[in-house]
């Protein structure tokens, strides 16, 4: 991945500085998630600049003023998380698959932000994670979860959105924020260091009153429809 190499090269002397702060946040329980988020955001901003990637954010004003919501974006690639860390003004955590939980840097970011690890092959564990997320959201934390379950590997085309991903929102009765990512697969999937602009659209939230009588599969289909419609209008 030439762009990752570029990021590392251009941030070589600052990398230890950024990583050490994230690591420090990850090992001390008395450090708030807000502080961990601040350092993850600072690191992301520096990395994206070094990698010649511009994030173009739309609809930030659609994010609920009150904390305690879940963002549901399409999943295009490994760069997706960096898009949210740069563009989202609200402190949030995320649900990540176990395969990535102990990857260097991701592990430290996970701990610094209090992220949850899900094993999609273990239904019982998955449901416990969804329940934990719902409880955390009720307390006022914000989360991000990818309803496709894995990156699409199809560019700006989405896969099926899994209904189970929305059970946490149903349990928490919280706002659902559909998010549309465009060209987020390019920075790390394309073997190039050309300048690239990645777009993210924070769409209008679905509040509990709107989806309370829907099945989770119907919610998934509606969120996917809104995201697909947005992507089609800008590609």
PDB file of C-alpha atoms in Angstrom:
ATOM      1  CA  UNK A   1       0.000   0.000   0.000  1.00  0.00           C
ATOM      2  CA  UNK A   2       1.940   2.961  -1.290  1.00  0.00           C
ATOM      3  CA  UNK A   3      -0.217   5.550   0.465  1.00  0.00           C
ATOM      4  CA  UNK A   4       0.315   3.994   3.891  1.00  0.00           C
ATOM      5  CA  UNK A   5       4.044   3.978   3.190  1.00  0.00           C
ATOM      6  CA  UNK A   6       3.807   7.669   2.272  1.00  0.00           C
ATOM      7  CA  UNK A   7       1.973   8.457   5.509  1.00  0.00           C
ATOM      8  CA  UNK A   8       4.597   6.661   7.567  1.00  0.00           C
ATOM      9  CA  UNK A   9       7.477   8.293   5.682  1.00  0.00           C
ATOM     10  CA  UNK A  10       6.118  11.830   5.952  1.00  0.00           C
ATOM     11  CA  UNK A  11       5.185  11.415   9.614  1.00  0.00           C
ATOM     12  CA  UNK A  12       8.263   9.409  10.550  1.00  0.00           C
ATOM     13  CA  UNK A  13       9.511  11.788  13.247  1.00  0.00           C
ATOM     14  CA  UNK A  14       6.013  12.507  14.599  1.00  0.00           C
ATOM     15  CA  UNK A  15       4.678   8.946  14.479  1.00  0.00           C
ATOM     16  CA  UNK A  16       6.114   7.957  17.858  1.00  0.00           C
ATOM     17  CA  UNK A  17       4.745  11.148  19.409  1.00  0.00           C
ATOM     18  CA  UNK A  18       1.202  10.449  18.210  1.00  0.00           C
ATOM     19  CA  UNK A  19       1.318   6.727  18.882  1.00  0.00           C
ATOM     20  CA  UNK A  20       2.679   7.172  22.397  1.00  0.00           C
ATOM     21  CA  UNK A  21      -0.236   9.416  23.348  1.00  0.00           C
ATOM     22  CA  UNK A  22      -2.810   6.977  21.962  1.00  0.00           C
ATOM     23  CA  UNK A  23      -1.026   4.114  23.712  1.00  0.00           C
ATOM     24  CA  UNK A  24      -1.010   6.088  26.978  1.00  0.00           C
ATOM     25  CA  UNK A  25      -4.754   6.662  26.702  1.00  0.00           C
ATOM     26  CA  UNK A  26      -5.300   2.976  25.951  1.00  0.00           C
ATOM     27  CA  UNK A  27      -3.633   1.654  29.111  1.00  0.00           C
ATOM     28  CA  UNK A  28      -4.987   4.087  31.702  1.00  0.00           C
ATOM     29  CA  UNK A  29      -8.575   3.636  32.835  1.00  0.00           C
ATOM     30  CA  UNK A  30      -8.616   7.078  34.428  1.00  0.00           C
ATOM     31  CA  UNK A  31      -8.185   8.782  31.053  1.00  0.00           C
ATOM     32  CA  UNK A  32     -11.528   9.640  29.449  1.00  0.00           C
ATOM     33  CA  UNK A  33     -12.695   8.431  26.063  1.00  0.00           C
ATOM     34  CA  UNK A  34     -12.939  12.107  25.124  1.00  0.00           C
ATOM     35  CA  UNK A  35      -9.190  12.469  25.616  1.00  0.00           C
ATOM     36  CA  UNK A  36      -8.523   9.295  23.655  1.00  0.00           C
ATOM     37  CA  UNK A  37     -10.758  10.560  20.877  1.00  0.00           C
ATOM     38  CA  UNK A  38      -8.899  13.880  20.791  1.00  0.00           C
ATOM     39  CA  UNK A  39      -5.571  12.151  20.198  1.00  0.00           C
ATOM     40  CA  UNK A  40      -7.015   9.745  17.633  1.00  0.00           C
ATOM     41  CA  UNK A  41      -8.456  12.712  15.736  1.00  0.00           C
ATOM     42  CA  UNK A  42      -5.165  14.648  15.840  1.00  0.00           C
ATOM     43  CA  UNK A  43      -3.301  11.608  14.540  1.00  0.00           C
ATOM     44  CA  UNK A  44      -5.866  11.046  11.791  1.00  0.00           C
ATOM     45  CA  UNK A  45      -5.727  14.655  10.606  1.00  0.00           C
ATOM     46  CA  UNK A  46      -1.945  14.462  10.340  1.00  0.00           C
ATOM     47  CA  UNK A  47      -2.027  11.071   8.593  1.00  0.00           C
ATOM     48  CA  UNK A  48      -4.620  12.141   6.032  1.00  0.00           C
ATOM     49  CA  UNK A  49      -2.662  15.273   5.166  1.00  0.00           C
ATOM     50  CA  UNK A  50       0.526  13.250   4.851  1.00  0.00           C
ATOM     51  CA  UNK A  51      -1.283  10.745   2.623  1.00  0.00           C
ATOM     52  CA  UNK A  52      -2.648  13.463   0.305  1.00  0.00           C
ATOM     53  CA  UNK A  53      -6.272  12.638   1.140  1.00  0.00           C
ATOM     54  CA  UNK A  54      -8.924  15.329   1.525  1.00  0.00           C
ATOM     55  CA  UNK A  55     -12.121  14.536   3.418  1.00  0.00           C
ATOM     56  CA  UNK A  56     -15.172  16.370   2.112  1.00  0.00           C
ATOM     57  CA  UNK A  57     -17.899  16.175   4.750  1.00  0.00           C
ATOM     58  CA  UNK A  58     -21.546  16.990   4.088  1.00  0.00           C
ATOM     59  CA  UNK A  59     -24.523  17.062   6.429  1.00  0.00           C
ATOM     60  CA  UNK A  60     -22.626  17.324   9.702  1.00  0.00           C
ATOM     61  CA  UNK A  61     -25.507  19.500  10.877  1.00  0.00           C
ATOM     62  CA  UNK A  62     -27.743  16.421  10.636  1.00  0.00           C
ATOM     63  CA  UNK A  63     -26.014  14.773  13.578  1.00  0.00           C
ATOM     64  CA  UNK A  64     -28.302  14.828  16.642  1.00  0.00           C
ATOM     65  CA  UNK A  65     -27.441  17.575  19.105  1.00  0.00           C
ATOM     66  CA  UNK A  66     -27.937  15.194  22.010  1.00  0.00           C
ATOM     67  CA  UNK A  67     -25.428  12.371  22.363  1.00  0.00           C
ATOM     68  CA  UNK A  68     -26.638   8.784  22.372  1.00  0.00           C
ATOM     69  CA  UNK A  69     -26.958   7.823  18.697  1.00  0.00           C
ATOM     70  CA  UNK A  70     -25.577   5.189  16.316  1.00  0.00           C
ATOM     71  CA  UNK A  71     -24.082   5.842  12.884  1.00  0.00           C
ATOM     72  CA  UNK A  72     -24.605   3.220  10.167  1.00  0.00           C
ATOM     73  CA  UNK A  73     -22.380   3.713   7.094  1.00  0.00           C
ATOM     74  CA  UNK A  74     -21.620   1.581   4.064  1.00  0.00           C
ATOM     75  CA  UNK A  75     -18.253  -0.161   4.416  1.00  0.00           C
ATOM     76  CA  UNK A  76     -15.831   0.396   1.553  1.00  0.00           C
ATOM     77  CA  UNK A  77     -12.412  -0.289   2.982  1.00  0.00           C
ATOM     78  CA  UNK A  78      -9.772   0.101   5.645  1.00  0.00           C
ATOM     79  CA  UNK A  79      -9.769   3.883   5.268  1.00  0.00           C
ATOM     80  CA  UNK A  80     -13.398   4.292   6.417  1.00  0.00           C
ATOM     81  CA  UNK A  81     -12.521   4.758  10.070  1.00  0.00           C
ATOM     82  CA  UNK A  82     -10.141   7.610   9.257  1.00  0.00           C
ATOM     83  CA  UNK A  83     -12.938   9.403   7.399  1.00  0.00           C
ATOM     84  CA  UNK A  84     -15.096   9.419  10.517  1.00  0.00           C
ATOM     85  CA  UNK A  85     -12.290  10.286  12.902  1.00  0.00           C
ATOM     86  CA  UNK A  86     -11.461  13.374  10.858  1.00  0.00           C
ATOM     87  CA  UNK A  87     -14.951  14.567   9.962  1.00  0.00           C
ATOM     88  CA  UNK A  88     -17.186  13.693  12.924  1.00  0.00           C
ATOM     89  CA  UNK A  89     -17.293  16.492  15.537  1.00  0.00           C
ATOM     90  CA  UNK A  90     -18.936  14.201  18.086  1.00  0.00           C
ATOM     91  CA  UNK A  91     -16.976  11.806  20.275  1.00  0.00           C
ATOM     92  CA  UNK A  92     -17.836   8.266  19.231  1.00  0.00           C
ATOM     93  CA  UNK A  93     -16.684   4.690  19.552  1.00  0.00           C
ATOM     94  CA  UNK A  94     -17.253   1.744  17.267  1.00  0.00           C
ATOM     95  CA  UNK A  95     -17.943  -1.952  16.964  1.00  0.00           C
ATOM     96  CA  UNK A  96     -15.154  -3.848  15.222  1.00  0.00           C
ATOM     97  CA  UNK A  97     -14.756  -7.451  14.118  1.00  0.00           C
ATOM     98  CA  UNK A  98     -12.450  -9.603  16.216  1.00  0.00           C
ATOM     99  CA  UNK A  99     -10.050 -10.236  13.322  1.00  0.00           C
ATOM    100  CA  UNK A 100      -8.868  -6.613  13.529  1.00  0.00           C
ATOM    101  CA  UNK A 101      -9.028  -6.216  17.299  1.00  0.00           C
ATOM    102  CA  UNK A 102      -5.371  -6.925  18.007  1.00  0.00           C
ATOM    103  CA  UNK A 103      -3.729  -5.379  14.956  1.00  0.00           C
ATOM    104  CA  UNK A 104      -1.030  -2.913  16.013  1.00  0.00           C
ATOM    105  CA  UNK A 105      -2.372   0.648  16.358  1.00  0.00           C
ATOM    106  CA  UNK A 106      -5.968  -0.545  15.863  1.00  0.00           C
ATOM    107  CA  UNK A 107      -5.658  -2.306  19.207  1.00  0.00           C
ATOM    108  CA  UNK A 108      -4.524   0.886  20.931  1.00  0.00           C
ATOM    109  CA  UNK A 109      -7.194   2.984  19.208  1.00  0.00           C
ATOM    110  CA  UNK A 110      -9.813   0.409  20.219  1.00  0.00           C
ATOM    111  CA  UNK A 111      -8.850   0.644  23.858  1.00  0.00           C
ATOM    112  CA  UNK A 112      -8.455   4.434  23.831  1.00  0.00           C
ATOM    113  CA  UNK A 113     -12.005   4.823  22.492  1.00  0.00           C
ATOM    114  CA  UNK A 114     -13.601   1.995  24.436  1.00  0.00           C
ATOM    115  CA  UNK A 115     -14.622   0.151  21.275  1.00  0.00           C
ATOM    116  CA  UNK A 116     -16.437  -3.188  21.335  1.00  0.00           C
ATOM    117  CA  UNK A 117     -15.229  -6.352  19.621  1.00  0.00           C
ATOM    118  CA  UNK A 118     -17.741  -8.611  17.909  1.00  0.00           C
ATOM    119  CA  UNK A 119     -17.374 -12.200  16.727  1.00  0.00           C
ATOM    120  CA  UNK A 120     -19.873 -12.543  13.922  1.00  0.00           C
ATOM    121  CA  UNK A 121     -19.418 -16.323  13.921  1.00  0.00           C
ATOM    122  CA  UNK A 122     -20.598 -16.518  17.541  1.00  0.00           C
ATOM    123  CA  UNK A 123     -24.270 -15.535  17.733  1.00  0.00           C
ATOM    124  CA  UNK A 124     -24.394 -15.474  21.536  1.00  0.00           C
ATOM    125  CA  UNK A 125     -21.304 -13.249  21.803  1.00  0.00           C
ATOM    126  CA  UNK A 126     -22.630 -10.990  19.045  1.00  0.00           C
ATOM    127  CA  UNK A 127     -25.900 -10.458  20.879  1.00  0.00           C
ATOM    128  CA  UNK A 128     -24.032  -9.650  24.110  1.00  0.00           C
ATOM    129  CA  UNK A 129     -22.022  -6.998  22.256  1.00  0.00           C
ATOM    130  CA  UNK A 130     -25.176  -5.515  20.721  1.00  0.00           C
ATOM    131  CA  UNK A 131     -26.781  -5.409  24.174  1.00  0.00           C
ATOM    132  CA  UNK A 132     -23.684  -3.750  25.656  1.00  0.00           C
ATOM    133  CA  UNK A 133     -23.668  -1.157  22.897  1.00  0.00           C
ATOM    134  CA  UNK A 134     -27.357  -0.420  23.515  1.00  0.00           C
ATOM    135  CA  UNK A 135     -26.688   0.108  27.212  1.00  0.00           C
ATOM    136  CA  UNK A 136     -23.763   2.408  26.463  1.00  0.00           C
ATOM    137  CA  UNK A 137     -25.861   4.417  23.993  1.00  0.00           C
ATOM    138  CA  UNK A 138     -28.569   4.848  26.625  1.00  0.00           C
ATOM    139  CA  UNK A 139     -25.878   6.394  28.838  1.00  0.00           C
ATOM    140  CA  UNK A 140     -25.093   8.959  26.137  1.00  0.00           C
ATOM    141  CA  UNK A 141     -22.258   7.398  24.155  1.00  0.00           C
ATOM    142  CA  UNK A 142     -22.246   7.445  20.357  1.00  0.00           C
ATOM    143  CA  UNK A 143     -21.288   4.441  18.250  1.00  0.00           C
ATOM    144  CA  UNK A 144     -20.461   3.503  14.684  1.00  0.00           C
ATOM    145  CA  UNK A 145     -21.220   0.061  13.280  1.00  0.00           C
ATOM    146  CA  UNK A 146     -20.974  -1.227   9.708  1.00  0.00           C
ATOM    147  CA  UNK A 147     -24.236  -3.041   8.869  1.00  0.00           C
ATOM    148  CA  UNK A 148     -22.687  -4.831   5.887  1.00  0.00           C
ATOM    149  CA  UNK A 149     -20.451  -6.671   8.328  1.00  0.00           C
ATOM    150  CA  UNK A 150     -17.425  -6.526   6.057  1.00  0.00           C
ATOM    151  CA  UNK A 151     -16.129  -4.187   3.377  1.00  0.00           C
ATOM    152  CA  UNK A 152     -17.905  -4.548   0.053  1.00  0.00           C
ATOM    153  CA  UNK A 153     -14.822  -4.698  -2.217  1.00  0.00           C
ATOM    154  CA  UNK A 154     -17.183  -3.352  -4.898  1.00  0.00           C
ATOM    155  CA  UNK A 155     -16.185   0.293  -4.901  1.00  0.00           C
ATOM    156  CA  UNK A 156     -19.194   2.554  -4.489  1.00  0.00           C
ATOM    157  CA  UNK A 157     -21.666  -0.334  -4.609  1.00  0.00           C
ATOM    158  CA  UNK A 158     -23.114  -1.611  -1.350  1.00  0.00           C
ATOM    159  CA  UNK A 159     -23.801  -5.130  -0.150  1.00  0.00           C
ATOM    160  CA  UNK A 160     -26.779  -6.360   1.870  1.00  0.00           C
ATOM    161  CA  UNK A 161     -27.251  -4.577   5.204  1.00  0.00           C
ATOM    162  CA  UNK A 162     -27.724  -7.064   8.026  1.00  0.00           C
ATOM    163  CA  UNK A 163     -30.839  -6.560  10.137  1.00  0.00           C
ATOM    164  CA  UNK A 164     -29.086  -7.766  13.278  1.00  0.00           C
ATOM    165  CA  UNK A 165     -26.858  -4.690  13.236  1.00  0.00           C
ATOM    166  CA  UNK A 166     -29.897  -2.551  14.031  1.00  0.00           C
ATOM    167  CA  UNK A 167     -31.016  -4.463  17.116  1.00  0.00           C
ATOM    168  CA  UNK A 168     -28.836  -2.230  19.275  1.00  0.00           C
ATOM    169  CA  UNK A 169     -30.666   0.859  18.050  1.00  0.00           C
ATOM    170  CA  UNK A 170     -34.018  -0.799  18.705  1.00  0.00           C
ATOM    171  CA  UNK A 171     -32.998  -1.706  22.249  1.00  0.00           C
ATOM    172  CA  UNK A 172     -31.628   1.781  22.933  1.00  0.00           C
ATOM    173  CA  UNK A 173     -34.503   3.528  21.112  1.00  0.00           C
ATOM    174  CA  UNK A 174     -31.900   5.929  19.795  1.00  0.00           C
ATOM    175  CA  UNK A 175     -31.474   7.975  16.611  1.00  0.00           C
ATOM    176  CA  UNK A 176     -30.121   6.044  13.620  1.00  0.00           C
ATOM    177  CA  UNK A 177     -27.796   8.120  11.425  1.00  0.00           C
ATOM    178  CA  UNK A 178     -27.295   6.694   7.905  1.00  0.00           C
ATOM    179  CA  UNK A 179     -23.890   7.696   6.493  1.00  0.00           C
ATOM    180  CA  UNK A 180     -22.840   7.452   2.853  1.00  0.00           C
ATOM    181  CA  UNK A 181     -19.159   7.006   2.014  1.00  0.00           C
ATOM    182  CA  UNK A 182     -17.953   7.694  -1.511  1.00  0.00           C
ATOM    183  CA  UNK A 183     -14.496   6.740  -2.828  1.00  0.00           C
ATOM    184  CA  UNK A 184     -13.310   5.695   0.630  1.00  0.00           C
ATOM    185  CA  UNK A 185     -11.962   2.479  -0.897  1.00  0.00           C
ATOM    186  CA  UNK A 186      -9.425   4.340  -3.056  1.00  0.00           C
ATOM    187  CA  UNK A 187      -6.785   5.560  -0.552  1.00  0.00           C
ATOM    188  CA  UNK A 188      -5.759   2.127   0.738  1.00  0.00           C
ATOM    189  CA  UNK A 189      -6.988  -0.182  -2.035  1.00  0.00           C
ATOM    190  CA  UNK A 190      -5.531   1.672  -5.003  1.00  0.00           C
ATOM    191  CA  UNK A 191      -1.757   1.337  -5.480  1.00  0.00           C
ATOM    192  CA  UNK A 192      -1.277   5.066  -5.936  1.00  0.00           C
ATOM    193  CA  UNK A 193      -0.369   8.215  -4.018  1.00  0.00           C
ATOM    194  CA  UNK A 194      -2.293  10.618  -6.219  1.00  0.00           C
ATOM    195  CA  UNK A 195      -4.350  13.259  -4.463  1.00  0.00           C
ATOM    196  CA  UNK A 196      -7.806  11.982  -3.700  1.00  0.00           C
ATOM    197  CA  UNK A 197     -10.974  13.408  -2.191  1.00  0.00           C
ATOM    198  CA  UNK A 198     -13.207  11.133  -0.149  1.00  0.00           C
ATOM    199  CA  UNK A 199     -16.781  12.224   0.486  1.00  0.00           C
ATOM    200  CA  UNK A 200     -18.932  11.465   3.485  1.00  0.00           C
ATOM    201  CA  UNK A 201     -22.589  12.376   3.846  1.00  0.00           C
ATOM    202  CA  UNK A 202     -24.210  12.390   7.267  1.00  0.00           C
ATOM    203  CA  UNK A 203     -27.863  11.889   6.341  1.00  0.00           C
ATOM    204  CA  UNK A 204     -30.903  12.935   8.332  1.00  0.00           C
ATOM    205  CA  UNK A 205     -31.414  10.607  11.288  1.00  0.00           C
ATOM    206  CA  UNK A 206     -34.232   8.163  11.757  1.00  0.00           C
ATOM    207  CA  UNK A 207     -35.701   8.672  15.218  1.00  0.00           C
ATOM    208  CA  UNK A 208     -37.334   5.897  17.218  1.00  0.00           C
ATOM    209  CA  UNK A 209     -40.845   7.135  16.451  1.00  0.00           C
ATOM    210  CA  UNK A 210     -40.136   6.579  12.755  1.00  0.00           C
ATOM    211  CA  UNK A 211     -38.822   3.018  12.951  1.00  0.00           C
ATOM    212  CA  UNK A 212     -40.393   1.578  16.136  1.00  0.00           C
ATOM    213  CA  UNK A 213     -42.993  -0.442  14.205  1.00  0.00           C
ATOM    214  CA  UNK A 214     -40.503  -1.739  11.624  1.00  0.00           C
ATOM    215  CA  UNK A 215     -38.634  -5.035  11.670  1.00  0.00           C
ATOM    216  CA  UNK A 216     -34.857  -4.755  11.831  1.00  0.00           C
ATOM    217  CA  UNK A 217     -34.625  -6.127   8.292  1.00  0.00           C
ATOM    218  CA  UNK A 218     -36.933  -3.339   7.116  1.00  0.00           C
ATOM    219  CA  UNK A 219     -34.817  -0.734   8.908  1.00  0.00           C
ATOM    220  CA  UNK A 220     -31.725  -2.189   7.233  1.00  0.00           C
ATOM    221  CA  UNK A 221     -33.359  -1.972   3.804  1.00  0.00           C
ATOM    222  CA  UNK A 222     -34.437   1.638   4.391  1.00  0.00           C
ATOM    223  CA  UNK A 223     -31.003   2.755   5.606  1.00  0.00           C
ATOM    224  CA  UNK A 224     -29.395   1.032   2.619  1.00  0.00           C
ATOM    225  CA  UNK A 225     -31.881   2.692   0.260  1.00  0.00           C
ATOM    226  CA  UNK A 226     -31.031   6.155   1.588  1.00  0.00           C
ATOM    227  CA  UNK A 227     -27.309   5.522   1.322  1.00  0.00           C
ATOM    228  CA  UNK A 228     -27.564   4.062  -2.173  1.00  0.00           C
ATOM    229  CA  UNK A 229     -29.664   7.013  -3.294  1.00  0.00           C
ATOM    230  CA  UNK A 230     -27.064   9.455  -1.996  1.00  0.00           C
ATOM    231  CA  UNK A 231     -24.165   7.608  -3.605  1.00  0.00           C
ATOM    232  CA  UNK A 232     -26.001   7.458  -6.952  1.00  0.00           C
ATOM    233  CA  UNK A 233     -26.507  11.219  -6.853  1.00  0.00           C
ATOM    234  CA  UNK A 234     -22.794  11.977  -6.445  1.00  0.00           C
ATOM    235  CA  UNK A 235     -21.029   9.362  -8.565  1.00  0.00           C
TER     236      UNK A 235
END
